[in-house]
């Protein structure tokens, strides 16, 4: 007969293991169905995102996938124009973040700083960059003077957002129609972004979720690990902020 003392230890071990694996399952399930996070690795989305911004990603707006596959368990909808999406790269297994500009069937034209969708020009407004603290942050992120760039506010459907164009660069013009089940995406830092202008249309099956906010941000990380920030380099003003401005309807 097994001593009572050993039985108690076995029960304690079983309960602790059950709790541990139950917690792991819950976390993985929550990340699969609801929210996940992503650390910005490059400057392609400046000024919306800076390197080492930790962003919140909603997994369910476009549907749910079978875990670890591209197969949809439930397909809800495509992103809207102006949405920021996380997706698997068409060139590898890594993730990318860009802004959706055009949807399936859209006729798109890009000429210099201007974009037309189905013959309608995306409205934009030139912004004055007169905030010294903000300019210092952007200069550090860009590795260049803010005065080398034009900053515009673009208005696309229900979204408004800021984009950067480097003044001295020339621009290649594009005119195309987005195929079925595909998207055309751009980075907000228009001169420093590998996006649909370079690797083509984004297949909808590569979508992983929608970026909705920044919960942590820093200038430097510990031991070159993106998830671990140096506490004294926190960018406090960026934390717990939404990435979607509300349009001014006044």
Short mmCIF file of C-alpha atoms in Angstrom, two decimals:
data_model
loop_
_atom_site.label_atom_id
_atom_site.label_comp_id
_atom_site.label_asym_id
_atom_site.label_seq_id
_atom_site.Cartn_x
_atom_site.Cartn_y
_atom_site.Cartn_z
CA UNK A 1 0.00 0.00 0.00
CA UNK A 2 1.28 3.48 -0.94
CA UNK A 3 1.96 5.65 2.11
CA UNK A 4 -0.38 8.63 2.58
CA UNK A 5 2.60 11.00 2.59
CA UNK A 6 3.61 9.92 -0.91
CA UNK A 7 0.01 10.15 -2.16
CA UNK A 8 -0.20 13.75 -0.92
CA UNK A 9 3.04 14.63 -2.70
CA UNK A 10 1.79 13.04 -5.91
CA UNK A 11 -1.47 14.99 -5.67
CA UNK A 12 0.43 18.22 -5.07
CA UNK A 13 2.69 17.50 -8.05
CA UNK A 14 -0.30 16.64 -10.25
CA UNK A 15 -2.20 19.77 -9.21
CA UNK A 16 0.81 22.02 -9.83
CA UNK A 17 1.48 20.44 -13.22
CA UNK A 18 -2.20 20.73 -14.17
CA UNK A 19 -2.24 24.39 -13.17
CA UNK A 20 0.97 25.10 -15.09
CA UNK A 21 -0.13 23.44 -18.31
CA UNK A 22 -3.61 24.87 -17.95
CA UNK A 23 -2.12 28.36 -17.71
CA UNK A 24 0.12 27.70 -20.73
CA UNK A 25 -2.86 26.45 -22.73
CA UNK A 26 -4.94 29.50 -21.75
CA UNK A 27 -2.16 31.92 -22.76
CA UNK A 28 -1.63 30.21 -26.11
CA UNK A 29 -5.37 30.03 -26.75
CA UNK A 30 -5.77 33.72 -25.86
CA UNK A 31 -2.90 34.67 -28.21
CA UNK A 32 -4.39 32.56 -30.98
CA UNK A 33 -7.96 33.85 -30.74
CA UNK A 34 -7.73 37.36 -29.28
CA UNK A 35 -4.57 39.41 -28.78
CA UNK A 36 -0.89 39.04 -29.53
CA UNK A 37 2.11 41.35 -29.54
CA UNK A 38 4.81 42.30 -32.04
CA UNK A 39 8.04 44.27 -31.70
CA UNK A 40 8.80 46.72 -34.51
CA UNK A 41 12.18 45.73 -36.02
CA UNK A 42 12.77 48.54 -38.53
CA UNK A 43 11.97 52.13 -39.41
CA UNK A 44 9.63 51.37 -42.32
CA UNK A 45 6.55 52.61 -40.42
CA UNK A 46 8.02 55.84 -38.99
CA UNK A 47 6.37 58.09 -37.77
CA UNK A 48 3.51 55.75 -36.76
CA UNK A 49 5.89 53.17 -35.28
CA UNK A 50 9.49 53.51 -34.14
CA UNK A 51 12.00 50.69 -33.78
CA UNK A 52 11.34 48.80 -30.50
CA UNK A 53 7.74 49.90 -30.23
CA UNK A 54 5.88 46.92 -28.74
CA UNK A 55 2.47 46.82 -30.35
CA UNK A 56 -0.82 45.10 -29.57
CA UNK A 57 -2.23 42.95 -32.38
CA UNK A 58 -5.88 41.89 -32.59
CA UNK A 59 -6.07 38.42 -34.12
CA UNK A 60 -9.81 38.14 -34.80
CA UNK A 61 -10.87 41.12 -37.00
CA UNK A 62 -10.19 39.23 -40.23
CA UNK A 63 -11.04 35.73 -38.97
CA UNK A 64 -9.29 32.82 -37.26
CA UNK A 65 -6.77 30.35 -38.60
CA UNK A 66 -5.96 26.77 -37.82
CA UNK A 67 -2.91 27.23 -35.51
CA UNK A 68 0.48 27.17 -37.28
CA UNK A 69 -1.10 27.07 -40.74
CA UNK A 70 -2.40 29.47 -43.38
CA UNK A 71 -5.81 27.76 -43.45
CA UNK A 72 -8.77 29.82 -42.28
CA UNK A 73 -10.93 28.20 -39.64
CA UNK A 74 -13.31 31.13 -39.98
CA UNK A 75 -12.95 34.01 -42.44
CA UNK A 76 -14.62 37.26 -41.44
CA UNK A 77 -13.52 40.09 -43.73
CA UNK A 78 -10.60 41.72 -45.48
CA UNK A 79 -8.93 44.73 -43.84
CA UNK A 80 -10.19 48.20 -44.57
CA UNK A 81 -8.11 50.75 -46.44
CA UNK A 82 -5.83 52.47 -43.96
CA UNK A 83 -5.68 49.50 -41.56
CA UNK A 84 -2.25 48.52 -40.23
CA UNK A 85 -1.77 44.78 -40.62
CA UNK A 86 0.69 42.16 -39.40
CA UNK A 87 1.41 39.42 -41.93
CA UNK A 88 3.84 36.70 -42.92
CA UNK A 89 6.35 37.91 -45.48
CA UNK A 90 5.98 36.62 -49.02
CA UNK A 91 9.76 36.09 -49.04
CA UNK A 92 10.22 34.12 -45.81
CA UNK A 93 8.76 32.99 -42.49
CA UNK A 94 9.27 36.32 -40.70
CA UNK A 95 6.50 38.82 -39.92
CA UNK A 96 6.05 42.33 -41.32
CA UNK A 97 3.84 45.33 -40.56
CA UNK A 98 2.49 47.73 -43.20
CA UNK A 99 -0.57 49.84 -43.99
CA UNK A 100 -3.27 48.64 -46.39
CA UNK A 101 -3.73 51.11 -49.22
CA UNK A 102 -5.76 49.22 -51.82
CA UNK A 103 -8.15 46.24 -51.81
CA UNK A 104 -8.98 43.54 -54.39
CA UNK A 105 -10.26 45.08 -57.62
CA UNK A 106 -8.97 48.59 -56.78
CA UNK A 107 -7.22 50.48 -59.57
CA UNK A 108 -4.19 52.16 -58.00
CA UNK A 109 -2.00 54.95 -59.31
CA UNK A 110 1.03 56.39 -57.50
CA UNK A 111 2.77 59.45 -58.90
CA UNK A 112 5.39 61.32 -56.86
CA UNK A 113 3.75 61.97 -53.43
CA UNK A 114 0.23 61.43 -54.73
CA UNK A 115 -1.97 58.31 -54.70
CA UNK A 116 -5.22 57.69 -56.57
CA UNK A 117 -7.60 54.81 -55.86
CA UNK A 118 -10.26 54.12 -58.50
CA UNK A 119 -9.67 57.61 -59.88
CA UNK A 120 -10.07 59.34 -56.50
CA UNK A 121 -7.00 61.08 -55.13
CA UNK A 122 -6.12 60.37 -51.49
CA UNK A 123 -6.37 63.73 -49.79
CA UNK A 124 -3.30 64.86 -47.87
CA UNK A 125 -2.24 67.83 -45.81
CA UNK A 126 1.32 69.07 -45.25
CA UNK A 127 2.23 69.20 -41.56
CA UNK A 128 4.55 71.66 -39.88
CA UNK A 129 7.08 69.86 -37.70
CA UNK A 130 7.60 72.49 -35.02
CA UNK A 131 7.60 70.30 -31.88
CA UNK A 132 11.24 70.19 -30.75
CA UNK A 133 10.88 67.06 -28.59
CA UNK A 134 9.07 65.20 -31.34
CA UNK A 135 11.61 66.35 -33.94
CA UNK A 136 14.47 65.10 -31.75
CA UNK A 137 12.81 61.70 -31.39
CA UNK A 138 12.16 61.46 -35.13
CA UNK A 139 15.71 62.58 -36.04
CA UNK A 140 17.13 59.92 -33.76
CA UNK A 141 14.84 57.27 -35.26
CA UNK A 142 15.53 58.31 -38.85
CA UNK A 143 19.25 58.88 -38.41
CA UNK A 144 18.79 62.13 -40.32
CA UNK A 145 17.51 65.66 -39.85
CA UNK A 146 13.73 66.01 -39.85
CA UNK A 147 14.16 68.94 -42.24
CA UNK A 148 15.21 66.42 -44.92
CA UNK A 149 11.62 65.10 -44.98
CA UNK A 150 8.12 66.25 -45.79
CA UNK A 151 5.46 65.02 -43.37
CA UNK A 152 1.91 64.67 -44.66
CA UNK A 153 -1.37 63.69 -43.06
CA UNK A 154 -3.21 61.36 -45.42
CA UNK A 155 -6.97 60.79 -45.26
CA UNK A 156 -8.04 57.38 -46.53
CA UNK A 157 -11.63 56.25 -46.00
CA UNK A 158 -12.16 56.34 -42.21
CA UNK A 159 -8.45 56.61 -41.37
CA UNK A 160 -6.05 59.50 -41.05
CA UNK A 161 -2.35 58.96 -40.53
CA UNK A 162 1.04 60.59 -40.96
CA UNK A 163 3.57 59.65 -43.64
CA UNK A 164 7.12 60.76 -44.45
CA UNK A 165 8.63 61.48 -47.85
CA UNK A 166 12.36 62.26 -48.21
CA UNK A 167 12.71 65.49 -50.15
CA UNK A 168 15.75 64.72 -52.30
CA UNK A 169 14.57 61.35 -53.63
CA UNK A 170 12.97 60.72 -56.98
CA UNK A 171 9.95 58.44 -57.14
CA UNK A 172 8.95 55.61 -59.41
CA UNK A 173 5.38 55.84 -60.66
CA UNK A 174 2.95 52.91 -60.48
CA UNK A 175 -0.38 52.11 -62.08
CA UNK A 176 -2.00 48.72 -61.50
CA UNK A 177 -5.12 46.81 -60.46
CA UNK A 178 -5.08 44.72 -57.28
CA UNK A 179 -5.97 41.07 -58.02
CA UNK A 180 -8.54 38.98 -56.17
CA UNK A 181 -7.71 37.92 -52.60
CA UNK A 182 -4.74 40.29 -52.49
CA UNK A 183 -3.84 43.66 -50.96
CA UNK A 184 -1.49 46.51 -51.79
CA UNK A 185 0.42 47.68 -48.71
CA UNK A 186 2.86 50.52 -48.03
CA UNK A 187 5.07 51.60 -45.16
CA UNK A 188 4.40 55.06 -43.70
CA UNK A 189 8.11 55.90 -44.13
CA UNK A 190 7.66 55.90 -47.89
CA UNK A 191 11.36 56.10 -48.83
CA UNK A 192 12.52 53.39 -46.45
CA UNK A 193 10.05 50.55 -46.75
CA UNK A 194 10.17 47.21 -48.52
CA UNK A 195 6.51 46.84 -49.42
CA UNK A 196 4.18 46.06 -52.31
CA UNK A 197 6.16 48.39 -54.56
CA UNK A 198 9.07 45.95 -54.34
CA UNK A 199 7.79 42.42 -53.65
CA UNK A 200 4.30 42.65 -55.11
CA UNK A 201 0.79 42.13 -53.79
CA UNK A 202 0.15 40.73 -50.33
CA UNK A 203 -1.89 37.49 -50.44
CA UNK A 204 -4.80 37.71 -47.99
CA UNK A 205 -3.89 34.26 -46.66
CA UNK A 206 -0.70 35.77 -45.18
CA UNK A 207 -2.64 38.09 -42.83
CA UNK A 208 -2.10 37.52 -39.10
CA UNK A 209 -3.96 40.41 -37.46
CA UNK A 210 -4.53 44.14 -37.06
CA UNK A 211 -2.20 46.46 -35.13
CA UNK A 212 -4.20 48.62 -32.72
CA UNK A 213 -1.86 50.26 -30.21
CA UNK A 214 1.52 50.61 -28.53
CA UNK A 215 1.87 49.26 -24.99
CA UNK A 216 5.66 49.59 -24.54
CA UNK A 217 8.38 51.58 -26.29
CA UNK A 218 12.10 52.09 -25.76
CA UNK A 219 15.26 53.26 -27.54
CA UNK A 220 17.49 50.33 -26.57
CA UNK A 221 17.10 46.70 -25.57
CA UNK A 222 19.01 44.37 -23.26
CA UNK A 223 21.55 42.04 -24.90
CA UNK A 224 20.09 42.85 -28.33
CA UNK A 225 16.88 41.02 -27.40
CA UNK A 226 13.92 43.03 -28.78
CA UNK A 227 11.55 41.92 -26.01
CA UNK A 228 13.73 43.28 -23.18
CA UNK A 229 13.93 47.07 -22.86
CA UNK A 230 16.47 49.09 -20.91
CA UNK A 231 14.16 50.77 -18.35
CA UNK A 232 16.00 54.10 -18.56
CA UNK A 233 15.36 54.30 -22.32
CA UNK A 234 11.56 54.03 -22.12
CA UNK A 235 9.68 56.39 -24.45
CA UNK A 236 6.94 57.11 -21.93
CA UNK A 237 4.86 59.37 -24.18
CA UNK A 238 4.32 56.52 -26.66
CA UNK A 239 3.12 53.92 -24.19
CA UNK A 240 -0.55 52.85 -24.12
CA UNK A 241 -1.38 54.89 -27.20
CA UNK A 242 -3.66 54.07 -30.11
CA UNK A 243 -2.24 53.97 -33.63
CA UNK A 244 -5.43 55.30 -35.21
CA UNK A 245 -6.21 59.00 -35.06
CA UNK A 246 -9.82 60.03 -35.05
CA UNK A 247 -10.64 62.07 -38.15
CA UNK A 248 -11.42 65.70 -37.54
CA UNK A 249 -14.98 66.12 -38.76
CA UNK A 250 -15.33 69.72 -37.63
#
